[in-house]
Coordinates of C-alpha atoms (C1' of nucleotides) in Angstrom, one line a residue:
Chain A
M25 CA 22.5 38.0 -0.1
A26 CA 21.1 35.2 1.8
N27 CA 21.5 32.2 4.0
K28 CA 22.6 29.0 2.3
I29 CA 20.7 25.8 2.2
K30 CA 22.2 23.4 4.7
F31 CA 20.9 20.1 3.3
E32 CA 22.0 18.3 0.1
R33 CA 18.8 17.8 -1.8
E34 CA 20.0 14.6 -3.4
S35 CA 20.9 12.7 -0.3
V36 CA 17.7 14.0 1.5
V37 CA 15.6 12.7 -1.4
R38 CA 17.4 9.4 -1.2
L39 CA 16.7 9.0 2.5
A40 CA 13.1 9.9 2.1
S41 CA 12.9 7.5 -0.8
Q42 CA 14.1 4.6 1.4
L43 CA 11.5 5.3 4.1
F44 CA 8.6 5.7 1.6
W45 CA 9.7 2.6 -0.2
Q46 CA 9.7 0.6 3.0
K47 CA 6.5 1.9 4.6
G48 CA 4.5 3.2 1.7
F49 CA 3.1 6.7 1.3
H50 CA 0.1 6.5 3.7
A51 CA 1.9 4.7 6.5
T52 CA 4.8 7.2 6.5
S53 CA 4.1 10.2 8.6
T54 CA 5.7 13.6 8.2
R55 CA 7.2 13.1 11.6
D56 CA 8.8 9.9 10.4
L57 CA 10.2 11.8 7.5
Q58 CA 11.5 14.7 9.7
E59 CA 13.5 12.2 11.7
A60 CA 14.7 10.3 8.7
I61 CA 16.0 13.2 6.7
N62 CA 16.8 15.4 9.7
M63 CA 14.8 18.4 8.6
R64 CA 12.2 20.4 10.3
P65 CA 8.6 20.9 8.8
G66 CA 9.3 24.4 7.6
S67 CA 12.4 23.5 5.7
I68 CA 10.7 20.4 4.2
Y69 CA 7.7 22.3 3.1
S70 CA 9.6 25.2 1.6
A71 CA 11.8 22.7 -0.3
F72 CA 9.2 20.1 -1.4
G73 CA 5.9 21.8 -1.0
S74 CA 4.1 18.9 0.5
K75 CA 4.4 15.3 1.6
E76 CA 3.2 14.4 -1.8
G77 CA 5.8 16.6 -3.4
L78 CA 8.6 14.9 -1.5
Y79 CA 7.2 11.5 -2.4
S80 CA 6.9 12.5 -6.0
E81 CA 10.6 13.5 -6.1
S82 CA 11.5 10.3 -4.2
L83 CA 9.8 8.0 -6.7
K84 CA 11.4 9.8 -9.7
D85 CA 14.8 9.4 -8.0
Y86 CA 14.1 5.8 -7.4
T87 CA 13.5 5.0 -11.1
L88 CA 16.5 7.1 -12.1
Q89 CA 18.6 5.0 -9.6
M90 CA 17.2 1.8 -11.0
K91 CA 18.1 2.8 -14.5
A92 CA 21.6 3.9 -13.4
Q93 CA 22.0 0.5 -11.7
I94 CA 21.1 -1.4 -14.9
E95 CA 23.5 0.8 -16.9
G96 CA 26.2 -0.1 -14.4
F97 CA 25.7 -3.8 -14.9
L98 CA 25.5 -3.4 -18.7
S99 CA 28.8 -1.7 -18.8
N100 CA 30.4 -4.6 -17.0
T101 CA 29.0 -7.4 -19.1
D102 CA 29.3 -8.4 -22.8
T103 CA 25.7 -8.9 -23.6
V104 CA 22.5 -7.1 -22.7
L105 CA 21.0 -10.3 -21.3
E106 CA 24.0 -10.9 -19.0
G107 CA 23.7 -7.3 -17.8
L108 CA 20.0 -7.7 -17.1
R109 CA 20.5 -11.0 -15.4
A110 CA 23.2 -9.5 -13.2
F111 CA 20.8 -6.7 -12.3
V112 CA 18.0 -9.1 -11.5
E113 CA 20.3 -11.3 -9.3
N114 CA 21.6 -8.2 -7.6
V115 CA 18.1 -7.0 -6.7
I116 CA 16.6 -10.3 -5.7
I117 CA 19.6 -12.0 -4.1
E118 CA 22.5 -9.8 -3.2
T119 CA 20.8 -6.6 -2.0
K120 CA 17.7 -8.3 -0.7
D121 CA 18.6 -7.8 3.0
C122 CA 19.7 -4.2 2.7
S123 CA 16.8 -3.1 0.6
P124 CA 13.8 -1.3 2.1
S125 CA 11.5 -3.8 0.4
A126 CA 11.8 -6.8 -1.9
I127 CA 9.1 -5.2 -4.0
C128 CA 9.8 -2.5 -6.6
M129 CA 8.9 0.9 -5.3
L130 CA 7.1 1.7 -8.6
V131 CA 5.0 -1.4 -8.3
K132 CA 4.2 -0.6 -4.7
A133 CA 3.2 2.9 -5.7
N134 CA 1.0 1.6 -8.5
S135 CA -0.6 -0.7 -6.1
E136 CA -1.1 1.8 -3.3
F137 CA -2.7 4.7 -5.2
A138 CA -6.1 3.4 -6.2
E139 CA -7.8 6.6 -7.1
K140 CA -7.5 6.9 -10.9
D141 CA -7.2 10.7 -11.0
A142 CA -4.7 11.1 -8.2
N143 CA -1.4 12.8 -9.0
L144 CA 0.7 10.1 -7.5
Y145 CA -1.2 7.4 -9.4
E146 CA -0.6 9.2 -12.7
L147 CA 3.0 9.7 -11.8
S148 CA 3.5 6.0 -11.1
L149 CA 1.9 5.2 -14.5
N150 CA 4.1 7.6 -16.3
L151 CA 7.3 6.4 -14.7
A152 CA 6.3 2.8 -15.4
A153 CA 5.7 3.6 -19.0
Q154 CA 9.0 5.4 -19.2
F155 CA 10.7 2.4 -17.7
E156 CA 9.0 0.0 -20.1
A157 CA 10.3 2.2 -23.0
Y158 CA 13.8 2.0 -21.6
L159 CA 13.6 -1.8 -21.3
T160 CA 12.3 -1.9 -24.8
Q161 CA 15.4 -0.1 -26.1
L162 CA 17.6 -2.7 -24.3
F163 CA 15.8 -5.6 -25.9
E164 CA 16.0 -3.9 -29.2
Q165 CA 19.8 -4.0 -28.7
A166 CA 19.6 -7.6 -27.6
I167 CA 17.7 -8.5 -30.8
N168 CA 20.1 -6.6 -33.0
N169 CA 23.1 -8.2 -31.3
G170 CA 21.6 -11.6 -32.1
E171 CA 21.2 -12.5 -28.4
L172 CA 17.5 -13.0 -29.0
N173 CA 15.6 -14.1 -32.1
S174 CA 13.0 -11.8 -33.5
T175 CA 9.9 -14.0 -33.1
M176 CA 8.9 -11.5 -30.5
T177 CA 9.2 -7.7 -30.7
A178 CA 11.4 -5.8 -28.3
L179 CA 8.3 -4.4 -26.6
E180 CA 7.0 -7.9 -26.1
Y181 CA 10.3 -9.0 -24.6
A182 CA 10.2 -6.0 -22.3
R183 CA 6.6 -6.9 -21.2
F184 CA 7.6 -10.4 -20.5
F185 CA 10.6 -9.3 -18.5
Q186 CA 8.5 -7.0 -16.4
V187 CA 6.0 -9.7 -15.7
Q188 CA 8.6 -12.1 -14.6
F189 CA 10.7 -9.7 -12.6
T190 CA 7.6 -8.3 -10.8
G191 CA 6.3 -11.8 -10.2
L192 CA 9.6 -13.0 -8.8
R193 CA 10.1 -10.0 -6.5
G194 CA 6.6 -10.4 -5.2
Y195 CA 7.3 -14.1 -4.5
F196 CA 10.6 -13.4 -2.7
N197 CA 9.0 -10.8 -0.5
R198 CA 8.2 -13.7 1.8
P199 CA 11.0 -15.0 4.0
G200 CA 12.6 -18.5 3.9
V201 CA 12.6 -19.0 0.1
T202 CA 15.9 -17.4 -0.6
Q203 CA 17.5 -20.6 -1.9
L204 CA 14.9 -20.7 -4.6
A205 CA 15.9 -17.4 -6.1
Q206 CA 18.9 -18.6 -8.1
P207 CA 17.2 -21.4 -10.0
M208 CA 14.0 -19.4 -10.6
I209 CA 16.1 -16.5 -12.1
E210 CA 17.9 -19.1 -14.2
Q211 CA 14.6 -20.4 -15.4
M212 CA 13.4 -16.9 -16.2
F213 CA 16.3 -16.2 -18.5
L214 CA 16.1 -19.6 -20.1
L215 CA 12.5 -18.8 -20.9
I216 CA 13.4 -15.5 -22.4
K217 CA 15.9 -17.0 -24.7
K218 CA 13.6 -19.8 -25.7
L219 CA 10.5 -17.7 -26.4
Chain B
M28 CA -34.1 -12.7 26.1
A29 CA -32.1 -10.3 24.1
N30 CA -31.9 -8.2 21.0
K31 CA -30.8 -9.8 17.9
I32 CA -27.9 -8.8 15.7
K33 CA -29.2 -6.8 12.8
F34 CA -26.3 -7.2 10.3
E35 CA -25.2 -10.2 8.4
R36 CA -21.6 -10.8 9.3
E37 CA -20.8 -12.4 6.0
S38 CA -22.0 -9.6 3.7
V39 CA -20.6 -6.9 6.0
V40 CA -17.1 -8.6 5.8
R41 CA -17.5 -8.8 2.1
L42 CA -18.2 -5.1 1.8
A43 CA -15.3 -4.2 4.1
S44 CA -13.1 -6.5 2.1
Q45 CA -13.9 -4.7 -1.1
L46 CA -13.0 -1.3 0.4
F47 CA -9.8 -2.5 2.0
W48 CA -8.8 -4.3 -1.2
Q49 CA -9.4 -1.1 -3.2
K50 CA -7.8 1.5 -0.9
G51 CA -5.4 -0.6 1.2
F52 CA -5.4 -0.8 5.0
H53 CA -3.8 2.5 5.9
A54 CA -5.7 4.6 3.4
T55 CA -9.1 3.3 4.6
S56 CA -10.5 5.2 7.5
T57 CA -12.9 3.9 10.0
R58 CA -15.4 6.5 8.8
D59 CA -15.0 5.1 5.2
L60 CA -15.8 1.7 6.7
Q61 CA -18.8 2.9 8.7
E62 CA -20.4 4.2 5.5
A63 CA -19.5 1.2 3.4
I64 CA -20.8 -1.4 5.7
N65 CA -23.6 0.9 7.2
M66 CA -22.6 0.3 10.8
R67 CA -21.8 2.7 13.6
P68 CA -18.5 2.6 15.5
G69 CA -20.0 0.9 18.6
S70 CA -21.4 -2.0 16.6
I71 CA -18.2 -2.4 14.5
Y72 CA -16.0 -2.5 17.5
S73 CA -18.2 -4.9 19.5
A74 CA -18.3 -7.2 16.5
F75 CA -14.7 -7.0 15.2
G76 CA -12.7 -5.5 18.0
S77 CA -10.6 -3.1 15.9
K78 CA -10.0 -1.9 12.4
E79 CA -7.2 -4.5 12.3
G80 CA -9.7 -7.2 13.4
L81 CA -12.1 -6.3 10.6
Y82 CA -9.3 -6.2 8.1
S83 CA -8.0 -9.6 9.3
E84 CA -11.5 -11.1 8.8
S85 CA -11.7 -9.4 5.4
L86 CA -8.4 -10.8 4.2
K87 CA -9.3 -14.3 5.3
D88 CA -12.7 -14.0 3.6
Y89 CA -10.9 -12.9 0.4
T90 CA -8.7 -15.9 0.2
L91 CA -11.7 -18.2 0.9
Q92 CA -13.6 -16.5 -1.9
M93 CA -10.7 -16.9 -4.2
K94 CA -10.4 -20.6 -3.5
A95 CA -14.2 -21.0 -3.9
Q96 CA -13.9 -19.2 -7.3
I97 CA -11.3 -21.7 -8.4
E98 CA -13.3 -24.6 -7.2
G99 CA -16.2 -23.3 -9.3
F100 CA -14.2 -23.1 -12.5
L101 CA -12.7 -26.6 -11.8
S102 CA -16.1 -28.2 -11.5
N103 CA -17.0 -26.7 -14.9
T104 CA -13.9 -27.9 -16.8
D105 CA -12.5 -31.3 -17.7
T106 CA -8.9 -30.6 -16.7
V107 CA -7.2 -28.8 -13.8
L108 CA -5.3 -26.6 -16.3
E109 CA -8.4 -25.6 -18.1
G110 CA -10.0 -24.6 -14.8
L111 CA -7.0 -22.6 -13.7
R112 CA -7.0 -20.9 -17.0
A113 CA -10.6 -20.0 -16.9
F114 CA -10.0 -18.6 -13.4
V115 CA -7.1 -16.5 -14.6
E116 CA -9.0 -15.2 -17.6
N117 CA -11.9 -14.4 -15.4
V118 CA -9.8 -12.4 -12.9
I119 CA -7.7 -10.6 -15.4
I120 CA -10.2 -10.0 -18.2
E121 CA -13.8 -10.5 -17.4
T122 CA -14.0 -9.2 -13.8
K123 CA -11.3 -6.5 -14.3
D124 CA -13.7 -3.6 -14.4
C125 CA -15.8 -4.6 -11.5
S126 CA -13.0 -5.6 -9.2
P127 CA -11.8 -3.3 -6.5
S128 CA -8.2 -3.7 -7.8
A129 CA -6.4 -5.6 -10.5
I130 CA -3.9 -6.7 -7.9
C131 CA -4.5 -9.6 -5.6
M132 CA -5.5 -8.4 -2.1
L133 CA -3.1 -10.8 -0.6
V134 CA -0.2 -9.4 -2.6
K135 CA -1.3 -5.9 -1.8
A136 CA -1.4 -6.8 1.9
N137 CA 2.0 -8.5 1.8
S138 CA 3.4 -5.4 0.1
E139 CA 1.7 -2.9 2.5
F140 CA 2.7 -4.4 5.9
A141 CA 6.4 -3.9 6.0
E142 CA 7.1 -4.4 9.7
K143 CA 8.1 -8.0 10.1
D144 CA 6.5 -8.5 13.5
A145 CA 3.1 -7.0 12.7
N146 CA 0.1 -9.2 13.0
L147 CA -1.3 -8.3 9.6
Y148 CA 2.1 -9.1 8.0
E149 CA 2.2 -12.5 9.6
L150 CA -1.4 -13.1 8.6
S151 CA -0.7 -12.2 5.0
L152 CA 2.3 -14.6 5.0
N153 CA 0.2 -17.4 6.5
L154 CA -2.6 -17.0 4.0
A155 CA -0.2 -16.9 1.1
A156 CA 1.5 -20.1 2.3
Q157 CA -2.0 -21.7 2.7
F158 CA -2.9 -20.7 -0.8
E159 CA 0.4 -22.0 -2.2
A160 CA -0.3 -25.3 -0.5
Y161 CA -3.8 -25.4 -2.1
L162 CA -2.3 -24.6 -5.5
T163 CA 0.2 -27.4 -5.0
Q164 CA -2.6 -29.9 -4.5
L165 CA -4.1 -28.8 -7.7
F166 CA -0.9 -29.3 -9.6
E167 CA -0.5 -32.7 -8.0
Q168 CA -3.8 -33.6 -9.6
A169 CA -2.7 -32.2 -12.9
I170 CA 0.5 -34.3 -12.8
N171 CA -1.4 -37.4 -11.8
N172 CA -3.9 -36.8 -14.6
G173 CA -1.1 -36.6 -17.1
E174 CA -1.9 -33.0 -17.9
L175 CA 1.7 -32.1 -17.0
N176 CA 4.9 -34.1 -17.1
S177 CA 6.7 -34.6 -13.8
T178 CA 10.0 -32.8 -14.7
M179 CA 8.9 -30.3 -12.1
T180 CA 7.3 -31.0 -8.8
A181 CA 3.8 -29.8 -8.0
L182 CA 5.2 -27.3 -5.6
E183 CA 7.5 -25.9 -8.4
Y184 CA 4.5 -25.7 -10.7
A185 CA 2.6 -23.8 -8.0
R186 CA 5.4 -21.4 -7.5
F187 CA 5.7 -20.8 -11.2
F188 CA 2.0 -20.2 -11.5
Q189 CA 2.0 -17.7 -8.6
V190 CA 4.9 -15.7 -10.1
Q191 CA 3.2 -15.6 -13.5
F192 CA -0.2 -14.7 -12.2
T193 CA 1.1 -12.0 -9.8
G194 CA 3.3 -10.6 -12.5
L195 CA 0.4 -10.5 -15.0
R196 CA -2.0 -8.9 -12.6
G197 CA 0.6 -6.3 -11.7
Y198 CA 1.1 -5.5 -15.3
F199 CA -2.6 -5.2 -16.1
N200 CA -3.1 -2.9 -13.3
R201 CA -2.2 -0.1 -15.7
P202 CA -4.9 1.0 -18.1
G203 CA -4.9 0.6 -21.9
V204 CA -3.2 -2.7 -22.2
T205 CA -6.4 -4.9 -22.0
Q206 CA -6.0 -6.3 -25.5
L207 CA -2.7 -7.9 -24.4
A208 CA -4.3 -9.9 -21.7
Q209 CA -5.5 -12.8 -23.8
P210 CA -2.3 -13.6 -25.7
M211 CA -0.2 -13.2 -22.5
I212 CA -2.4 -15.6 -20.6
E213 CA -2.1 -17.9 -23.6
Q214 CA 1.6 -17.6 -23.4
M215 CA 1.6 -18.3 -19.6
F216 CA -0.2 -21.6 -20.0
L217 CA 1.9 -22.6 -23.0
L218 CA 4.9 -22.1 -20.8
I219 CA 3.5 -24.2 -18.0
K220 CA 2.9 -27.1 -20.3
K221 CA 6.3 -26.8 -21.9
L222 CA 8.3 -26.6 -18.7
Chain C
dT26 C1' 28.7 47.3 10.2
dT27 C1' 24.4 47.4 8.9
dT28 C1' 20.9 45.8 6.0
dT29 C1' 18.4 42.5 3.8
dA30 C1' 17.0 38.4 1.7
dA31 C1' 16.9 33.5 2.3
dC32 C1' 16.8 29.5 5.1
dT33 C1' 15.7 27.0 9.7
dT34 C1' 13.3 26.3 13.8
dT35 C1' 9.4 25.9 16.6
dA36 C1' 5.0 26.1 18.7
dG37 C1' 0.9 24.8 17.5
dC38 C1' -3.5 24.9 14.3
dA39 C1' -7.4 22.7 12.2
dA40 C1' -8.6 18.3 10.6
dT41 C1' -8.9 13.6 11.0
dC42 C1' -7.5 9.5 13.1
dG43 C1' -9.0 5.0 15.8
dC44 C1' -11.8 4.2 19.2
dT45 C1' -15.0 4.5 23.7
dC46 C1' -19.0 4.6 26.5
dA47 C1' -23.3 6.2 28.3
dA48 C1' -27.8 6.5 26.7
dA49 C1' -31.4 5.0 23.6
dA50 C1' -33.5 1.5 21.0
dT51 C1' -34.6 -3.2 20.3
dC52 C1' -36.7 -7.6 21.0
dA53 C1' -37.4 -12.3 23.4
dA54 C1' -39.3 -14.2 27.6
dC55 C1' -42.7 -13.8 30.9
Chain D
dG22 C1' -47.4 -4.8 29.0
dT23 C1' -43.5 -5.3 31.6
dT24 C1' -39.0 -6.8 32.2
dG25 C1' -34.3 -7.3 31.2
dA26 C1' -30.6 -8.8 28.4
dT27 C1' -28.4 -7.2 24.3
dT28 C1' -27.4 -4.3 20.4
dT29 C1' -27.2 0.2 18.2
dT30 C1' -26.4 4.8 18.3
dG31 C1' -23.8 9.0 18.2
dA32 C1' -21.4 12.5 20.7
dG33 C1' -17.0 13.1 21.4
dC34 C1' -12.1 11.8 23.6
dG35 C1' -7.2 11.9 23.3
dA36 C1' -3.8 11.2 19.9
dT37 C1' -1.9 12.0 15.6
dT38 C1' -2.2 13.8 11.0
dG39 C1' -0.4 17.2 7.3
dC40 C1' 0.9 21.6 7.4
dT41 C1' 1.6 26.9 8.6
dA42 C1' 3.3 31.1 10.1
dA43 C1' 6.0 33.9 12.9
dA44 C1' 10.3 34.2 15.2
dG45 C1' 15.2 33.2 15.0
dT46 C1' 19.5 32.5 12.4
dT47 C1' 22.8 33.1 8.8
dA48 C1' 25.6 35.1 5.3
dA49 C1' 26.0 37.9 1.2
dA50 C1' 25.4 42.8 -0.4
dA51 C1' 25.7 47.6 0.7

DNA sequence: TTTTAACTTTAGCAATCGCTCAAAATCAAC
DNA sequence: GTTGATTTTGAGCGATTGCTAAAGTTAAAA
């Protein structure tokens, strides 16, 4: 007893996510979004409530996709560390040119939303905490597998990984340093094993 | 035979810098700026040309201040590494609560301006390159002083430092992890010496 | 076929944006 | 005190912002 929704929510969110990731929340206008996702204001606002609502869903989808990507690499490698390394290399080297930004969308979000009580700031914190917990699980596996010694806890390894990964992505945001990526990722994983 | 300028350019730029650093370029309105620097539109635009002009000057001033801060710590310590460490601890621990953002304004800028041909994007790249060159000089000193071995070049040390520093600042942007700062900075400088 | 509920389109609103400019205010030189 | 160059002020412009609400469209239910 109705008309049917003409858009596929998943692919729309993914398109919005790309634009938000590239330009940031404030620099992306609702007109930009309309064009990118090919929807008119009325449809957008009935589906997502607000620009903030669409961004919120985009950011959540981004972290899910990132996790799914890691899972994919893990299932193709023998060890956790090999999987993580394949993931890191994929993000920083292989998909660099087709990615909306070199910098993690979560990190961008956390950096953009300064007001400590804002919804999107809280969201970015929660998603980051969630992702850290996920990474911690992975490093627990790595320790149990004997890939890493237990001089550091899984959480400490996860923290170290995040710092390195974020730092590297930030550095490779600038152009003309691509050839440095491989050795610096090599160094990163050497350090993890030697900690 | 004229009226004199009533504002001190230096302190005005510093105030604008603080606001831009906190909120980012796009989220800072010219009305916000008017209030923060206590100037009316006409004065602002005759002095700085545009919002972009004021931001540009703010970002340049930020990097100069950062260098000056490092110089300050270097003159109070015996070695380059001690100076850098004092600087890092000051930024991440001591001045955390009074800083407009945990994240370096240059990094924020580089992350915010996505369009590759935009003036402010180019500016952020230039300032970052300039800062890397400055850091490289410092690490050259450190190597010459025998503080570091020369298995890595000064430039490579500088890169490593930037990755670590940016990564750490990003991580400590989230609340409730303050007690981790000291040991993680400790670890960072241990790694630098052991590279 | 008609009704009806759900979705899409579209014009456009109120607010805010970056910015301008004519008038008022200011101060050094005379 | 008067002059005149210069700066400051503040009303407000045109453009754009996020968003709304009414009209139009569609398809399932009656």
